[in-house]
């Protein structure tokens, strides 16, 4: 209930009154409600209120019951001595005091019952979204503004993940980028195991061998658990070469234990998404672009540039195989297709552009990240289809990422009080 009262106070949704008064009878003018405080201490900082003609600048504390001031121990806590207004729903205590005994002006907050009913409806909704009723009436400019804010929020969230990878990669941006790229190419079904695999690849140590594609492939495949040492005698000669090179590099670099082969998901996968093919593609990318891949990707300005960088021709063995021991029906190149390429742009390239641009204080790089998303067609999934049915159609990938952020971080969590659509619903 206090969260609701704080929301009412922050957005000035209380019932209009001819003249506001404190409970002590002094005329009250609320000039600025203050800044919300999400940490310990009063609920709002730096509020400005005029009480009985005197201007006060300080903090505001909000409670459902006035007696909560004493129940929470605020009368003993110096952090609450600069509270200039105590806002309550029920004044079961007439006077609340600071640690020095001085009284605090108290204001009873009233609101329309309809607003409370709408709040309860928002909190109790299960599958349907009550706020959908007001969406058609919300100006398109407000919708666009909220989607833009959600897009930045999602990029900030992804930046936090990038920072976690940087910690695991000893602040090496190139290696963190490789981990993110591997996760993206794992699609949703193998993304977690691809990430764990990529963290087991010593890119720095492998640099001396990057000119030898066979050795790069061998190390990548071996660390993925695809090269068991107990191979049959009749194995393909290329597989025997892979194993020999992997055992040499494993000993040379004292590699950590590989990913267990059983961790990979193979069911209902299109052959082009088989993890062995993705690992081979990453090996070829590393071999082709050497140490410059991260910089080259950050310089990309459109999908065509990215397509050129991701366009690699695999070694002859992989033109005939989708995995190590199964021949393809015909010999063909296994390219990174348009769908996978756009996933790489949305989930790896753009977040790294944004995060690295902020890291080096390059506003142009941050802007390019936003512009890049506006060039990519929107994604198509159940979340986007549901919002489309409600009348909100994503125009580009930036919009689709915003709507995914809205669904997962607000709708699914029922965090309607932080949502601008929820605000419009309560305000009506």
Short mmCIF file of C-alpha atoms in Angstrom, two decimals:
data_model
loop_
_atom_site.label_atom_id
_atom_site.label_comp_id
_atom_site.label_asym_id
_atom_site.label_seq_id
_atom_site.Cartn_x
_atom_site.Cartn_y
_atom_site.Cartn_z
CA UNK A 1 0.00 0.00 0.00
CA UNK A 2 2.86 2.39 0.74
CA UNK A 3 4.20 1.78 -2.76
CA UNK A 4 0.82 2.89 -4.15
CA UNK A 5 0.78 5.99 -1.92
CA UNK A 6 4.32 6.88 -3.03
CA UNK A 7 3.15 6.54 -6.62
CA UNK A 8 0.16 8.82 -5.97
CA UNK A 9 2.47 11.39 -4.37
CA UNK A 10 5.15 11.22 -7.07
CA UNK A 11 2.68 11.66 -9.95
CA UNK A 12 0.36 14.08 -8.14
CA UNK A 13 -2.66 11.79 -8.55
CA UNK A 14 -4.27 12.77 -5.25
CA UNK A 15 -7.83 14.09 -5.13
CA UNK A 16 -8.03 17.80 -6.02
CA UNK A 17 -8.76 20.01 -3.04
CA UNK A 18 -9.70 23.73 -2.98
CA UNK A 19 -7.05 24.34 -0.33
CA UNK A 20 -4.52 21.81 0.97
CA UNK A 21 -3.96 21.88 4.70
CA UNK A 22 -1.76 20.05 7.14
CA UNK A 23 -3.50 18.19 9.92
CA UNK A 24 -2.43 21.01 12.20
CA UNK A 25 -4.54 23.44 10.12
CA UNK A 26 -1.76 25.27 8.26
CA UNK A 27 -2.25 26.01 4.58
CA UNK A 28 -0.05 23.72 2.44
CA UNK A 29 1.28 24.31 -1.07
CA UNK A 30 3.18 21.42 -2.66
CA UNK A 31 5.66 22.99 -5.07
CA UNK A 32 7.89 19.97 -5.76
CA UNK A 33 7.23 16.48 -4.43
CA UNK A 34 10.92 15.57 -4.38
CA UNK A 35 13.04 12.83 -5.93
CA UNK A 36 12.18 9.18 -5.17
CA UNK A 37 14.68 7.40 -2.93
CA UNK A 38 15.15 3.69 -3.58
CA UNK A 39 17.68 3.24 -0.76
CA UNK A 40 17.43 3.51 3.01
CA UNK A 41 16.08 6.78 4.39
CA UNK A 42 13.10 9.03 3.64
CA UNK A 43 10.95 8.21 0.60
CA UNK A 44 11.54 11.49 -1.28
CA UNK A 45 14.53 13.84 -1.24
CA UNK A 46 14.67 17.60 -1.84
CA UNK A 47 10.96 18.34 -1.79
CA UNK A 48 9.73 21.94 -1.72
CA UNK A 49 6.59 22.74 0.26
CA UNK A 50 5.15 25.99 1.56
CA UNK A 51 3.53 25.57 4.98
CA UNK A 52 1.69 28.54 6.49
CA UNK A 53 3.46 30.87 4.07
CA UNK A 54 6.95 29.57 4.95
CA UNK A 55 9.00 27.72 2.32
CA UNK A 56 10.53 24.42 3.45
CA UNK A 57 13.08 22.38 1.51
CA UNK A 58 13.72 18.88 2.79
CA UNK A 59 12.52 15.30 2.65
CA UNK A 60 9.10 13.64 2.64
CA UNK A 61 8.18 10.36 4.33
CA UNK A 62 5.03 8.46 3.37
CA UNK A 63 3.13 5.89 5.44
CA UNK A 64 -0.22 4.17 5.28
CA UNK A 65 -0.71 4.64 9.04
CA UNK A 66 0.78 7.65 10.82
CA UNK A 67 1.82 5.37 13.71
CA UNK A 68 4.21 3.59 11.30
CA UNK A 69 6.58 6.49 11.96
CA UNK A 70 7.12 5.14 15.47
CA UNK A 71 6.71 1.48 14.51
CA UNK A 72 9.61 1.84 12.03
CA UNK A 73 11.75 3.68 14.59
CA UNK A 74 12.07 6.91 12.59
CA UNK A 75 11.71 8.99 15.77
CA UNK A 76 15.07 7.50 16.86
CA UNK A 77 16.85 7.76 13.50
CA UNK A 78 18.75 11.01 12.67
CA UNK A 79 18.36 10.27 8.93
CA UNK A 80 14.73 11.35 9.31
CA UNK A 81 15.41 14.62 11.13
CA UNK A 82 15.27 16.58 7.86
CA UNK A 83 11.75 15.35 6.98
CA UNK A 84 9.63 18.47 6.46
CA UNK A 85 6.33 16.71 5.71
CA UNK A 86 4.85 13.40 6.85
CA UNK A 87 2.29 12.17 4.30
CA UNK A 88 -0.18 9.53 5.52
CA UNK A 89 -3.40 7.85 4.47
CA UNK A 90 -4.75 7.31 8.01
CA UNK A 91 -3.85 9.67 10.86
CA UNK A 92 -4.13 7.25 13.79
CA UNK A 93 -1.47 9.38 15.52
CA UNK A 94 -1.94 13.14 15.63
CA UNK A 95 1.71 14.16 16.04
CA UNK A 96 4.98 12.58 14.86
CA UNK A 97 8.29 13.90 16.11
CA UNK A 98 11.97 14.02 15.16
CA UNK A 99 14.77 12.73 17.40
CA UNK A 100 14.91 16.12 19.17
CA UNK A 101 11.16 16.02 19.89
CA UNK A 102 10.10 18.72 17.41
CA UNK A 103 6.80 17.95 15.64
CA UNK A 104 6.58 17.27 11.90
CA UNK A 105 3.74 18.74 9.79
CA UNK A 106 1.41 15.95 8.69
CA UNK A 107 -0.71 15.78 5.53
CA UNK A 108 -3.52 13.28 4.89
CA UNK A 109 -3.31 12.05 1.30
CA UNK A 110 -6.66 11.36 -0.36
CA UNK A 111 -7.29 9.86 -3.78
CA UNK A 112 -10.17 8.74 -5.94
CA UNK A 113 -11.47 5.28 -5.14
CA UNK A 114 -11.45 4.55 -8.86
CA UNK A 115 -7.67 5.07 -8.91
CA UNK A 116 -7.27 2.52 -6.13
CA UNK A 117 -9.54 0.04 -7.92
CA UNK A 118 -7.48 0.39 -11.08
CA UNK A 119 -4.31 -0.14 -9.05
CA UNK A 120 -5.74 -3.35 -7.59
CA UNK A 121 -6.78 -4.49 -11.07
CA UNK A 122 -3.23 -3.94 -12.34
CA UNK A 123 -1.70 -5.85 -9.43
CA UNK A 124 -4.10 -8.77 -9.64
CA UNK A 125 -4.12 -9.30 -13.40
CA UNK A 126 -3.00 -12.70 -14.63
CA UNK A 127 -3.01 -13.16 -18.38
CA UNK A 128 -4.76 -10.08 -19.73
CA UNK A 129 -3.29 -6.59 -19.39
CA UNK A 130 -5.87 -4.10 -18.03
CA UNK A 131 -3.87 -1.18 -19.42
CA UNK A 132 -4.61 -2.34 -22.98
CA UNK A 133 -7.96 -0.54 -22.69
CA UNK A 134 -6.23 2.86 -22.72
CA UNK A 135 -3.58 2.13 -25.38
CA UNK A 136 -5.65 3.43 -28.34
CA UNK A 137 -6.07 6.78 -26.59
CA UNK A 138 -2.37 7.27 -25.78
CA UNK A 139 -0.76 9.70 -28.26
CA UNK A 140 1.73 8.01 -30.59
CA UNK A 141 4.42 10.44 -29.41
CA UNK A 142 4.05 9.14 -25.83
CA UNK A 143 4.20 5.53 -27.03
CA UNK A 144 7.32 6.27 -29.06
CA UNK A 145 8.92 8.07 -26.11
CA UNK A 146 8.30 5.09 -23.81
CA UNK A 147 9.68 2.62 -26.37
CA UNK A 148 12.81 4.76 -26.78
CA UNK A 149 13.34 4.79 -23.02
CA UNK A 150 12.85 1.01 -22.88
CA UNK A 151 15.41 0.50 -25.63
CA UNK A 152 18.05 2.39 -23.65
CA UNK A 153 17.05 0.50 -20.51
CA UNK A 154 17.57 -2.80 -22.34
CA UNK A 155 20.98 -1.69 -23.62
CA UNK A 156 21.96 -0.68 -20.09
CA UNK A 157 20.88 -4.11 -18.88
CA UNK A 158 22.98 -5.79 -21.55
CA UNK A 159 25.90 -3.54 -20.60
CA UNK A 160 25.74 -5.03 -17.11
CA UNK A 161 26.11 -8.50 -18.65
CA UNK A 162 29.05 -7.31 -20.74
CA UNK A 163 30.70 -5.99 -17.58
CA UNK A 164 30.29 -9.42 -15.98
CA UNK A 165 31.98 -11.03 -18.98
CA UNK A 166 34.78 -8.47 -18.77
CA UNK A 167 35.37 -9.48 -15.17
CA UNK A 168 35.65 -13.12 -16.21
CA UNK A 169 37.89 -12.20 -19.17
CA UNK A 170 40.31 -10.01 -17.20
CA UNK A 171 39.00 -6.79 -18.81
CA UNK A 172 39.75 -8.11 -22.31
CA UNK A 173 37.09 -6.57 -24.60
CA UNK A 174 38.01 -8.78 -27.55
CA UNK A 175 37.58 -11.95 -25.56
CA UNK A 176 34.32 -10.73 -23.98
CA UNK A 177 33.05 -9.94 -27.49
CA UNK A 178 33.96 -13.48 -28.58
CA UNK A 179 31.99 -14.93 -25.65
CA UNK A 180 28.94 -12.83 -26.58
CA UNK A 181 29.28 -13.75 -30.27
CA UNK A 182 29.40 -17.45 -29.39
CA UNK A 183 26.33 -17.09 -27.19
CA UNK A 184 24.42 -15.37 -30.02
CA UNK A 185 25.35 -18.07 -32.55
CA UNK A 186 24.17 -20.71 -30.10
CA UNK A 187 20.67 -19.29 -30.66
CA UNK A 188 18.32 -19.82 -27.72
CA UNK A 189 18.71 -23.59 -27.50
CA UNK A 190 22.52 -23.72 -27.08
CA UNK A 191 23.30 -20.17 -25.94
CA UNK A 192 24.25 -21.10 -22.35
CA UNK A 193 26.57 -23.96 -23.30
CA UNK A 194 28.15 -21.85 -26.07
CA UNK A 195 28.94 -19.20 -23.48
CA UNK A 196 30.53 -21.75 -21.14
CA UNK A 197 32.52 -23.16 -24.06
CA UNK A 198 33.77 -19.73 -25.21
CA UNK A 199 35.05 -18.96 -21.70
CA UNK A 200 37.25 -22.06 -21.97
CA UNK A 201 39.02 -20.80 -25.14
CA UNK A 202 42.38 -19.08 -24.39
CA UNK A 203 42.30 -16.61 -27.28
CA UNK A 204 45.42 -14.77 -26.12
CA UNK A 205 47.50 -17.94 -25.92
CA UNK A 206 46.08 -19.24 -29.19
CA UNK A 207 47.17 -16.10 -31.06
CA UNK A 208 50.48 -17.70 -32.11
CA UNK A 209 48.56 -20.49 -33.84
CA UNK A 210 45.77 -18.47 -35.45
CA UNK A 211 47.38 -18.73 -38.91
CA UNK A 212 46.87 -22.51 -38.78
CA UNK A 213 43.15 -23.14 -39.30
CA UNK A 214 43.48 -26.86 -38.51
CA UNK A 215 44.94 -26.12 -35.08
CA UNK A 216 42.33 -23.45 -34.33
CA UNK A 217 39.52 -25.83 -35.32
CA UNK A 218 41.10 -28.63 -33.27
CA UNK A 219 41.28 -26.53 -30.10
CA UNK A 220 37.76 -25.16 -30.56
CA UNK A 221 36.26 -28.61 -31.22
CA UNK A 222 38.25 -30.26 -28.44
CA UNK A 223 37.17 -27.72 -25.83
CA UNK A 224 33.60 -28.27 -26.96
CA UNK A 225 33.92 -31.96 -26.07
CA UNK A 226 33.62 -33.15 -29.66
CA UNK A 227 37.02 -34.91 -29.76
CA UNK A 228 36.97 -37.81 -27.27
CA UNK A 229 40.37 -39.46 -26.93
CA UNK A 230 38.98 -43.00 -27.31
CA UNK A 231 38.34 -42.73 -31.04
CA UNK A 232 37.78 -45.74 -33.28
CA UNK A 233 40.53 -46.89 -35.61
CA UNK A 234 38.41 -46.32 -38.69
CA UNK A 235 37.83 -42.63 -37.95
CA UNK A 236 38.20 -40.11 -40.76
CA UNK A 237 41.79 -38.94 -41.18
CA UNK A 238 40.76 -35.32 -40.57
CA UNK A 239 39.26 -36.28 -37.22
CA UNK A 240 42.50 -38.05 -36.28
CA UNK A 241 44.42 -34.90 -37.18
CA UNK A 242 42.05 -32.79 -35.08
CA UNK A 243 42.59 -35.04 -32.07
CA UNK A 244 46.37 -35.09 -32.46
CA UNK A 245 46.55 -31.28 -32.68
CA UNK A 246 44.11 -30.84 -29.81
CA UNK A 247 46.09 -33.09 -27.47
CA UNK A 248 49.25 -31.13 -28.34
CA UNK A 249 47.60 -27.75 -27.67
CA UNK A 250 45.80 -29.04 -24.58
CA UNK A 251 49.14 -30.01 -23.05
CA UNK A 252 50.91 -26.85 -24.26
CA UNK A 253 48.34 -24.45 -22.80
CA UNK A 254 47.22 -26.55 -19.81
CA UNK A 255 43.64 -26.14 -20.95
CA UNK A 256 40.74 -26.47 -18.51
CA UNK A 257 38.42 -29.45 -18.81
CA UNK A 258 36.30 -29.23 -21.97
CA UNK A 259 32.54 -28.92 -22.07
CA UNK A 260 30.90 -32.33 -21.86
CA UNK A 261 29.43 -33.35 -25.21
CA UNK A 262 26.18 -34.37 -23.49
CA UNK A 263 25.50 -30.72 -22.58
CA UNK A 264 24.83 -29.77 -26.20
CA UNK A 265 21.22 -29.78 -27.39
CA UNK A 266 20.78 -31.44 -30.78
CA UNK A 267 17.05 -32.21 -30.99
CA UNK A 268 14.85 -30.30 -33.43
CA UNK A 269 17.77 -28.27 -34.75
CA UNK A 270 18.13 -27.21 -38.35
CA UNK A 271 21.44 -28.69 -39.60
CA UNK A 272 22.89 -25.20 -40.12
CA UNK A 273 22.47 -24.61 -36.37
CA UNK A 274 24.31 -27.76 -35.28
CA UNK A 275 26.83 -26.75 -32.60
CA UNK A 276 29.73 -28.41 -34.46
CA UNK A 277 29.01 -26.17 -37.46
CA UNK A 278 28.80 -23.07 -35.25
CA UNK A 279 32.11 -23.95 -33.58
CA UNK A 280 33.73 -24.43 -37.00
CA UNK A 281 32.35 -21.05 -38.14
CA UNK A 282 33.79 -19.32 -35.09
CA UNK A 283 37.16 -21.00 -35.67
CA UNK A 284 37.17 -19.77 -39.29
CA UNK A 285 36.17 -16.24 -38.20
CA UNK A 286 39.02 -16.16 -35.69
CA UNK A 287 41.44 -17.52 -38.32
CA UNK A 288 40.28 -15.07 -41.01
CA UNK A 289 40.09 -11.85 -39.05
CA UNK A 290 42.86 -12.53 -36.60
CA UNK A 291 43.07 -9.91 -33.86
CA UNK A 292 41.11 -7.17 -35.66
CA UNK A 293 37.62 -8.71 -35.61
CA UNK A 294 36.33 -6.68 -32.64
CA UNK A 295 37.51 -3.37 -34.16
CA UNK A 296 36.18 -4.26 -37.61
CA UNK A 297 32.75 -5.10 -36.21
CA UNK A 298 32.58 -1.81 -34.28
CA UNK A 299 33.31 0.03 -37.53
CA UNK A 300 30.33 -1.59 -39.29
CA UNK A 301 27.55 0.85 -40.18
CA UNK A 302 24.90 -1.41 -41.69
CA UNK A 303 23.88 -5.03 -42.06
CA UNK A 304 25.78 -5.32 -45.35
CA UNK A 305 29.05 -4.49 -43.55
CA UNK A 306 28.33 -7.14 -40.94
CA UNK A 307 27.39 -9.70 -43.60
CA UNK A 308 30.77 -9.15 -45.24
CA UNK A 309 32.62 -9.72 -41.97
CA UNK A 310 30.62 -12.83 -41.06
CA UNK A 311 30.82 -14.35 -44.54
CA UNK A 312 33.38 -17.13 -44.17
CA UNK A 313 34.06 -20.22 -46.25
CA UNK A 314 34.62 -23.29 -44.09
CA UNK A 315 37.38 -25.83 -44.69
CA UNK A 316 36.64 -28.67 -47.17
CA UNK A 317 35.84 -31.11 -44.33
CA UNK A 318 32.93 -28.93 -43.14
CA UNK A 319 31.55 -28.52 -46.65
CA UNK A 320 30.82 -32.26 -46.47
CA UNK A 321 29.76 -32.51 -42.81
CA UNK A 322 27.18 -31.07 -40.41
CA UNK A 323 28.93 -32.85 -37.55
CA UNK A 324 32.16 -34.74 -37.21
CA UNK A 325 30.85 -38.17 -38.11
CA UNK A 326 27.88 -37.52 -40.40
CA UNK A 327 28.26 -36.68 -44.08
CA UNK A 328 26.05 -34.02 -45.65
CA UNK A 329 23.71 -35.08 -48.44
CA UNK A 330 25.73 -32.79 -50.69
CA UNK A 331 28.83 -30.64 -50.44
CA UNK A 332 27.99 -27.03 -49.61
CA UNK A 333 29.21 -24.02 -47.68
CA UNK A 334 27.63 -23.55 -44.26
CA UNK A 335 27.15 -19.78 -44.13
CA UNK A 336 25.93 -17.68 -41.20
CA UNK A 337 22.45 -16.91 -42.54
CA UNK A 338 20.39 -13.70 -42.32
CA UNK A 339 18.48 -14.79 -39.19
CA UNK A 340 21.64 -15.67 -37.24
CA UNK A 341 23.33 -12.53 -38.55
CA UNK A 342 20.56 -10.30 -37.20
CA UNK A 343 20.67 -12.07 -33.85
CA UNK A 344 24.41 -11.31 -33.74
CA UNK A 345 23.74 -7.64 -34.53
CA UNK A 346 20.95 -7.28 -31.96
CA UNK A 347 22.46 -9.31 -29.11
CA UNK A 348 26.20 -8.77 -29.58
CA UNK A 349 27.26 -5.98 -31.94
CA UNK A 350 24.86 -3.23 -30.87
CA UNK A 351 25.25 -3.85 -27.09
CA UNK A 352 29.06 -3.81 -27.46
CA UNK A 353 28.91 -0.64 -29.58
CA UNK A 354 26.87 0.98 -26.83
CA UNK A 355 28.91 -0.35 -23.90
CA UNK A 356 32.33 0.29 -25.46
CA UNK A 357 31.24 3.74 -26.64
CA UNK A 358 30.32 4.62 -23.06
CA UNK A 359 33.55 3.05 -21.80
CA UNK A 360 35.76 5.25 -24.02
CA UNK A 361 33.37 8.26 -23.86
CA UNK A 362 32.67 8.07 -27.59
CA UNK A 363 29.16 9.47 -28.07
CA UNK A 364 29.28 8.80 -31.83
CA UNK A 365 29.69 5.07 -31.20
CA UNK A 366 26.76 5.12 -28.76
CA UNK A 367 24.60 6.93 -31.35
CA UNK A 368 25.62 4.44 -34.03
CA UNK A 369 24.34 1.62 -31.83
CA UNK A 370 20.89 3.24 -31.69
CA UNK A 371 20.88 4.00 -35.43
CA UNK A 372 21.93 0.43 -36.24
CA UNK A 373 18.81 -0.95 -34.56
CA UNK A 374 16.59 1.33 -36.62
CA UNK A 375 17.97 -0.22 -39.82
CA UNK A 376 17.16 -3.82 -38.84
CA UNK A 377 13.67 -5.27 -39.40
CA UNK A 378 11.77 -6.11 -36.20
CA UNK A 379 11.94 -9.58 -34.74
CA UNK A 380 8.98 -11.93 -34.96
CA UNK A 381 8.08 -13.90 -31.84
CA UNK A 382 5.12 -14.48 -29.54
CA UNK A 383 5.78 -11.29 -27.56
CA UNK A 384 5.82 -9.11 -30.67
CA UNK A 385 2.75 -10.82 -32.10
CA UNK A 386 0.86 -10.23 -28.84
CA UNK A 387 1.68 -6.50 -28.82
CA UNK A 388 0.81 -6.27 -32.51
CA UNK A 389 -2.64 -7.63 -31.69
CA UNK A 390 -2.95 -4.81 -29.13
CA UNK A 391 -2.20 -2.19 -31.78
CA UNK A 392 1.49 -1.58 -31.04
CA UNK A 393 3.51 -2.58 -34.10
CA UNK A 394 7.30 -2.62 -33.97
CA UNK A 395 8.78 -0.65 -36.86
CA UNK A 396 12.35 -1.88 -36.44
CA UNK A 397 14.56 -3.99 -34.17
CA UNK A 398 14.86 -1.16 -31.66
CA UNK A 399 11.09 -1.24 -31.15
CA UNK A 400 10.99 -5.02 -30.88
CA UNK A 401 13.73 -5.00 -28.23
CA UNK A 402 11.76 -2.32 -26.35
CA UNK A 403 8.59 -4.42 -26.36
CA UNK A 404 10.52 -7.49 -25.19
CA UNK A 405 11.94 -5.38 -22.35
CA UNK A 406 8.44 -4.13 -21.49
CA UNK A 407 7.00 -7.64 -21.41
CA UNK A 408 9.77 -9.31 -19.40
CA UNK A 409 10.69 -6.53 -16.97
CA UNK A 410 7.29 -4.96 -16.39
CA UNK A 411 4.31 -7.07 -17.52
CA UNK A 412 5.59 -10.46 -16.36
CA UNK A 413 6.73 -8.97 -13.05
CA UNK A 414 3.51 -6.96 -12.67
CA UNK A 415 5.63 -3.88 -12.17
CA UNK A 416 2.85 -1.68 -13.54
CA UNK A 417 3.63 1.33 -11.36
CA UNK A 418 6.92 1.89 -13.21
CA UNK A 419 5.29 1.48 -16.65
CA UNK A 420 4.06 4.54 -18.52
CA UNK A 421 1.14 2.57 -19.92
CA UNK A 422 0.22 1.66 -16.35
CA UNK A 423 0.49 5.33 -15.40
CA UNK A 424 -1.93 6.31 -18.18
CA UNK A 425 -4.33 3.61 -16.98
CA UNK A 426 -4.24 4.89 -13.38
CA UNK A 427 -4.45 8.53 -14.45
CA UNK A 428 -7.71 8.17 -16.40
#
